[in-house]
Short mmCIF file of N, CA and C in Angstrom, two decimals:
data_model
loop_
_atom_site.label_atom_id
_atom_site.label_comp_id
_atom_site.label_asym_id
_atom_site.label_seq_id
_atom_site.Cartn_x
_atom_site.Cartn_y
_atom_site.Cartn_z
N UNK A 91 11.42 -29.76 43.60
CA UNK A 91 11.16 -30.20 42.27
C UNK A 91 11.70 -29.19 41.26
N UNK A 92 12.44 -29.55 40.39
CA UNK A 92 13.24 -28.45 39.43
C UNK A 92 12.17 -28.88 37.91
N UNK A 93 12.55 -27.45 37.61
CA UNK A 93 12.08 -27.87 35.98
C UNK A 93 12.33 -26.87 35.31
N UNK A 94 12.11 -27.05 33.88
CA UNK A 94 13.05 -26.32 32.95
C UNK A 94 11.56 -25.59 31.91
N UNK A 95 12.13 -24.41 31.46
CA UNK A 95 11.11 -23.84 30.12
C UNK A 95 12.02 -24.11 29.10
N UNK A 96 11.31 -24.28 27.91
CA UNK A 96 11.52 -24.20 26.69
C UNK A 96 11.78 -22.90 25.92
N UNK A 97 12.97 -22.39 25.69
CA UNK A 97 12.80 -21.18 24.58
C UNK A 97 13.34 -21.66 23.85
N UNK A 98 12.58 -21.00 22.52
CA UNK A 98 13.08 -22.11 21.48
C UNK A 98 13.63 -23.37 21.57
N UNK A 99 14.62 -24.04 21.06
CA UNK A 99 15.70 -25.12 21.33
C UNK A 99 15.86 -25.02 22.33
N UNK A 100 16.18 -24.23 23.53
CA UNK A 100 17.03 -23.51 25.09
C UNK A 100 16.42 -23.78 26.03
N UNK A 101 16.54 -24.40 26.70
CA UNK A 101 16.25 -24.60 28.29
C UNK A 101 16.65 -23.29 29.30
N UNK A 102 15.79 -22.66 29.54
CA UNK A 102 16.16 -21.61 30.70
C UNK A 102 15.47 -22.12 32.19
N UNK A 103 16.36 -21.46 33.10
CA UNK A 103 15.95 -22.29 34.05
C UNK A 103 15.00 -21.31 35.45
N UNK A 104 14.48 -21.63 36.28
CA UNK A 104 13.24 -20.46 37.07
C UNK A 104 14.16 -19.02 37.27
N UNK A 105 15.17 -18.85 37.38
CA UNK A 105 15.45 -17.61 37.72
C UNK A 105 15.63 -16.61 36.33
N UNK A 106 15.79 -17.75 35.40
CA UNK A 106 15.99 -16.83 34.49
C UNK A 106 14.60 -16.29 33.78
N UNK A 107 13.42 -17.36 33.93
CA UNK A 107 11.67 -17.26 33.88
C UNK A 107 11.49 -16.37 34.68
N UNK A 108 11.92 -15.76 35.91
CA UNK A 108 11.50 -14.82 36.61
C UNK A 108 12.29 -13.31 36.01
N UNK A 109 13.07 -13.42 35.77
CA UNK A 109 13.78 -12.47 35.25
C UNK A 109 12.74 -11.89 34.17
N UNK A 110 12.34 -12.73 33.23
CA UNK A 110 11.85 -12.67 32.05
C UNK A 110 10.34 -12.24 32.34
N UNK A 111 9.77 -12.53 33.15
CA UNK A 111 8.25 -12.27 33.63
C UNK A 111 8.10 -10.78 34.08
N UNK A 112 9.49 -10.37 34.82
CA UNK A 112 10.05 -9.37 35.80
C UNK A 112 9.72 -8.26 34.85
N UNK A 113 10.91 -8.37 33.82
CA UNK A 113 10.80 -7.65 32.51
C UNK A 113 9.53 -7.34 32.15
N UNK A 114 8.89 -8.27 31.73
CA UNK A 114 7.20 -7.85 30.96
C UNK A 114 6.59 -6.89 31.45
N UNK A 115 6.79 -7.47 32.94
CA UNK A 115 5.74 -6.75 33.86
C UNK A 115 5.84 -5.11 33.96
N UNK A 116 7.18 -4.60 33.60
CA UNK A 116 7.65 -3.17 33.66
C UNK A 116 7.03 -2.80 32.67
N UNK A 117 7.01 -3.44 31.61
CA UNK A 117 6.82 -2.74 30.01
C UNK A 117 4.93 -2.69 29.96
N UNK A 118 4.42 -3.39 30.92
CA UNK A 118 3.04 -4.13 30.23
C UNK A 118 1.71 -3.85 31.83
N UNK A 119 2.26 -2.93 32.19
CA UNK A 119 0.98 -2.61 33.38
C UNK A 119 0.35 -3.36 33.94
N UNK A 120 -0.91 -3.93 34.06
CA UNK A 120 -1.24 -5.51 35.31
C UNK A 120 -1.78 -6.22 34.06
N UNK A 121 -0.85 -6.96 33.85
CA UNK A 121 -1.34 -7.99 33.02
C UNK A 121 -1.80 -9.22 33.81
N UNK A 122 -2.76 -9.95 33.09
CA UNK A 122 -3.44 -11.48 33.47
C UNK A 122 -1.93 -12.57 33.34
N UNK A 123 -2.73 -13.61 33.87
CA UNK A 123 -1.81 -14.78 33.50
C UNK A 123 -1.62 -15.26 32.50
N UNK A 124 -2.85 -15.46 31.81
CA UNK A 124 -2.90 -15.62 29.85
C UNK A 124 -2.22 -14.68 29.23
N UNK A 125 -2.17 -13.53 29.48
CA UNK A 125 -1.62 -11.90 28.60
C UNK A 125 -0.46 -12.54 29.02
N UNK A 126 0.43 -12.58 30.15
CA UNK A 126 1.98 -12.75 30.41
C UNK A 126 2.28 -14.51 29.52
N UNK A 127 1.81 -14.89 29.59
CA UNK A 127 1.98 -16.53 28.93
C UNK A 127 1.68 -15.90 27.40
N UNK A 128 1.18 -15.01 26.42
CA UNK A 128 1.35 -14.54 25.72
C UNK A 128 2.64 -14.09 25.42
N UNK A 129 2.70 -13.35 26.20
CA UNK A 129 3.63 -11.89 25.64
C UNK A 129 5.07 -12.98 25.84
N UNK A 130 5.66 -14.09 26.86
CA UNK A 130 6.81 -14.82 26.77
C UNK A 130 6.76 -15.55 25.27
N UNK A 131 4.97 -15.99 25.12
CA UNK A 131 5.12 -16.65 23.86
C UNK A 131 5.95 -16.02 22.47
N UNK A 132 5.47 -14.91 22.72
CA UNK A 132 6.03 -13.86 21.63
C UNK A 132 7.65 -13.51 21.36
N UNK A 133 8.16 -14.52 22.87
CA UNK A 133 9.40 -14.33 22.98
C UNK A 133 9.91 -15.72 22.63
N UNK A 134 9.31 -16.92 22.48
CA UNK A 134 9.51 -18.02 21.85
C UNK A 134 10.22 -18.54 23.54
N UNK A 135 9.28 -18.16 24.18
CA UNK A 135 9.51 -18.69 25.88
C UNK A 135 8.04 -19.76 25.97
N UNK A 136 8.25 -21.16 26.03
CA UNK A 136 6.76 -21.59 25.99
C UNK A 136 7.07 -21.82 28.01
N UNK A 137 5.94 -21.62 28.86
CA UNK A 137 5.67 -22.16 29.85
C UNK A 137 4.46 -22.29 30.04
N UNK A 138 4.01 -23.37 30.87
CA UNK A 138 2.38 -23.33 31.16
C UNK A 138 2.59 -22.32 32.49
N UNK A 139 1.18 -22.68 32.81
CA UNK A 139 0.21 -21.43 33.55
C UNK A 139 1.08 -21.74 34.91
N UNK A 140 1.22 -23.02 35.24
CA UNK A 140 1.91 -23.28 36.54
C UNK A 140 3.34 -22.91 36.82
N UNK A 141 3.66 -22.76 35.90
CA UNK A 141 5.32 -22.34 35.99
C UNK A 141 5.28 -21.07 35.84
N UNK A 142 4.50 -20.34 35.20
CA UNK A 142 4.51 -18.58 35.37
C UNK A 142 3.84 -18.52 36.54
N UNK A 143 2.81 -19.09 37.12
CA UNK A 143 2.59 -18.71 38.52
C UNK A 143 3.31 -18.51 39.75
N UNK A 144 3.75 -19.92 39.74
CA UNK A 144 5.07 -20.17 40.55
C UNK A 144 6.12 -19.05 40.55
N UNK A 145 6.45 -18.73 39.31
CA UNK A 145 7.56 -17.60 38.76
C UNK A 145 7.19 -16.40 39.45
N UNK A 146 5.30 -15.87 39.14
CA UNK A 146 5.28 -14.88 40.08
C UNK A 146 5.00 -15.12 41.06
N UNK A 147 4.76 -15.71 42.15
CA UNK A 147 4.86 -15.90 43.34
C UNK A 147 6.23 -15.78 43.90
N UNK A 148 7.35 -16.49 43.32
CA UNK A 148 8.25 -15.84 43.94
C UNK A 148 9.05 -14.60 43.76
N UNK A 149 8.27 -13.90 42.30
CA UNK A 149 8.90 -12.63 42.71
C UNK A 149 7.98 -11.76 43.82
N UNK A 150 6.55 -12.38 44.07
CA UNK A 150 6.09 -11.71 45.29
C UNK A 150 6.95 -12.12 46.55
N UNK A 151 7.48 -12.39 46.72
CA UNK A 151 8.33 -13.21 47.88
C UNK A 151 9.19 -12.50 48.20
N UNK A 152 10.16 -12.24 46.97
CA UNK A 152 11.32 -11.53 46.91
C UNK A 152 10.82 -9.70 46.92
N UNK A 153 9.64 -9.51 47.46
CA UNK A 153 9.15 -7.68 46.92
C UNK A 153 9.54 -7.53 46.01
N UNK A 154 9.49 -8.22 44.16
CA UNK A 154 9.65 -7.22 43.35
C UNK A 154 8.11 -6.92 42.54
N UNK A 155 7.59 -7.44 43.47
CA UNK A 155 6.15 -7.29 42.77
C UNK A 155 5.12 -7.33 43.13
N UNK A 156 4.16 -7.14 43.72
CA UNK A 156 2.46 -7.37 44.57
C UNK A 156 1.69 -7.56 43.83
N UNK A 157 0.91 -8.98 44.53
CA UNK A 157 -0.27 -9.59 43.95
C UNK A 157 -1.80 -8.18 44.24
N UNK A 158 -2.06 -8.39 42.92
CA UNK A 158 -3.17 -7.14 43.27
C UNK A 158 -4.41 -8.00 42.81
N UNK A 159 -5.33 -8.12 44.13
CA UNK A 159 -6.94 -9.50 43.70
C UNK A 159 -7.56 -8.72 42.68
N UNK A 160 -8.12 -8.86 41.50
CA UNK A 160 -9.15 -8.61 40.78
C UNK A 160 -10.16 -9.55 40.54
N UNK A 161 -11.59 -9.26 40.78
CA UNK A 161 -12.48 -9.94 40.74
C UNK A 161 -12.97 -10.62 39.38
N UNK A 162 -12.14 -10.05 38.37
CA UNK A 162 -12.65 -10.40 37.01
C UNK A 162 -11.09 -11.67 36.44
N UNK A 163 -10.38 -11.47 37.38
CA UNK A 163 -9.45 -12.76 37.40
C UNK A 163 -9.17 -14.06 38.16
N UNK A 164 -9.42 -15.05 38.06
CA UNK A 164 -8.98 -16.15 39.03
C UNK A 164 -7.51 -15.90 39.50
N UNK A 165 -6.53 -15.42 38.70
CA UNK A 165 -5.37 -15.15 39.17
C UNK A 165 -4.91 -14.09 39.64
N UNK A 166 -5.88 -12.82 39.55
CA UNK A 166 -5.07 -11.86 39.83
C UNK A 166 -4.39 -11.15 39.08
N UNK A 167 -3.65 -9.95 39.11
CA UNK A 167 -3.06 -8.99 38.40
C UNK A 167 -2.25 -8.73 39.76
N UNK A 168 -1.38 -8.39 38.69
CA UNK A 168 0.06 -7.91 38.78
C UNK A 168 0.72 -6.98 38.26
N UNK A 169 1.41 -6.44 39.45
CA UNK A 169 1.52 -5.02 39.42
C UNK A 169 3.43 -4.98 39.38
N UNK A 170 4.16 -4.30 38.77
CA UNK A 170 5.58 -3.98 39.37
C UNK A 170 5.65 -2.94 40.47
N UNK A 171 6.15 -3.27 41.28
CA UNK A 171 6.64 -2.36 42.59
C UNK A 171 7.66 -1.51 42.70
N UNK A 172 8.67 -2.99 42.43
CA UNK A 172 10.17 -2.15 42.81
C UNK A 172 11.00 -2.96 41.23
N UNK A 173 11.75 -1.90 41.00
CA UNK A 173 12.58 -2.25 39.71
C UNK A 173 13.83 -2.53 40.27
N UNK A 174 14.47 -3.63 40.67
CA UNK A 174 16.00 -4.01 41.33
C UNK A 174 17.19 -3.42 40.31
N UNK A 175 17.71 -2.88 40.92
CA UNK A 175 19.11 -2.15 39.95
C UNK A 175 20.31 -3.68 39.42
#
């Protein structure tokens, strides 16, 4: 199933949503799922909750990132691991 985000006018497509999540995550220590769906907002990136999930899940996939459980989140926090050159 493919699907597209909205930035601004722009259609970007999951790799480039992961890219963009990738980014945050360096600048922004374990952020929630709401805080990261923020902080893209701020970038005039709209996605819902399911498409940034998805997004990080597969950068857990790919090791650029580990799911870290917090009990005060349904989703979890997220951590950066490895920064890909």
């Amino acid at each position: 199933m493919a699907w597209k985000v909205i930035v601004g006018k722009k259609d970007i497509g999951k790799m480039e949503l992961e890219e963009e999540i990738f980014g945050l995550l360096a600048t922004s220590g374990d952020p929630t799922l709401d805080f990261i769906g923020a902080l893209l907002r701020d970038k005039l990136i709209f996605a819902n909750d399911q498409e940034i999930q998805l997004a990080l899940d597969n950068l857990v996939k790919k090791n650029k990132i580990s799911k870290v459980q917090s009990s005060f989140s349904q989703y979890g926090y997220f951590r950066n691991v490895v920064r890909s050159c």
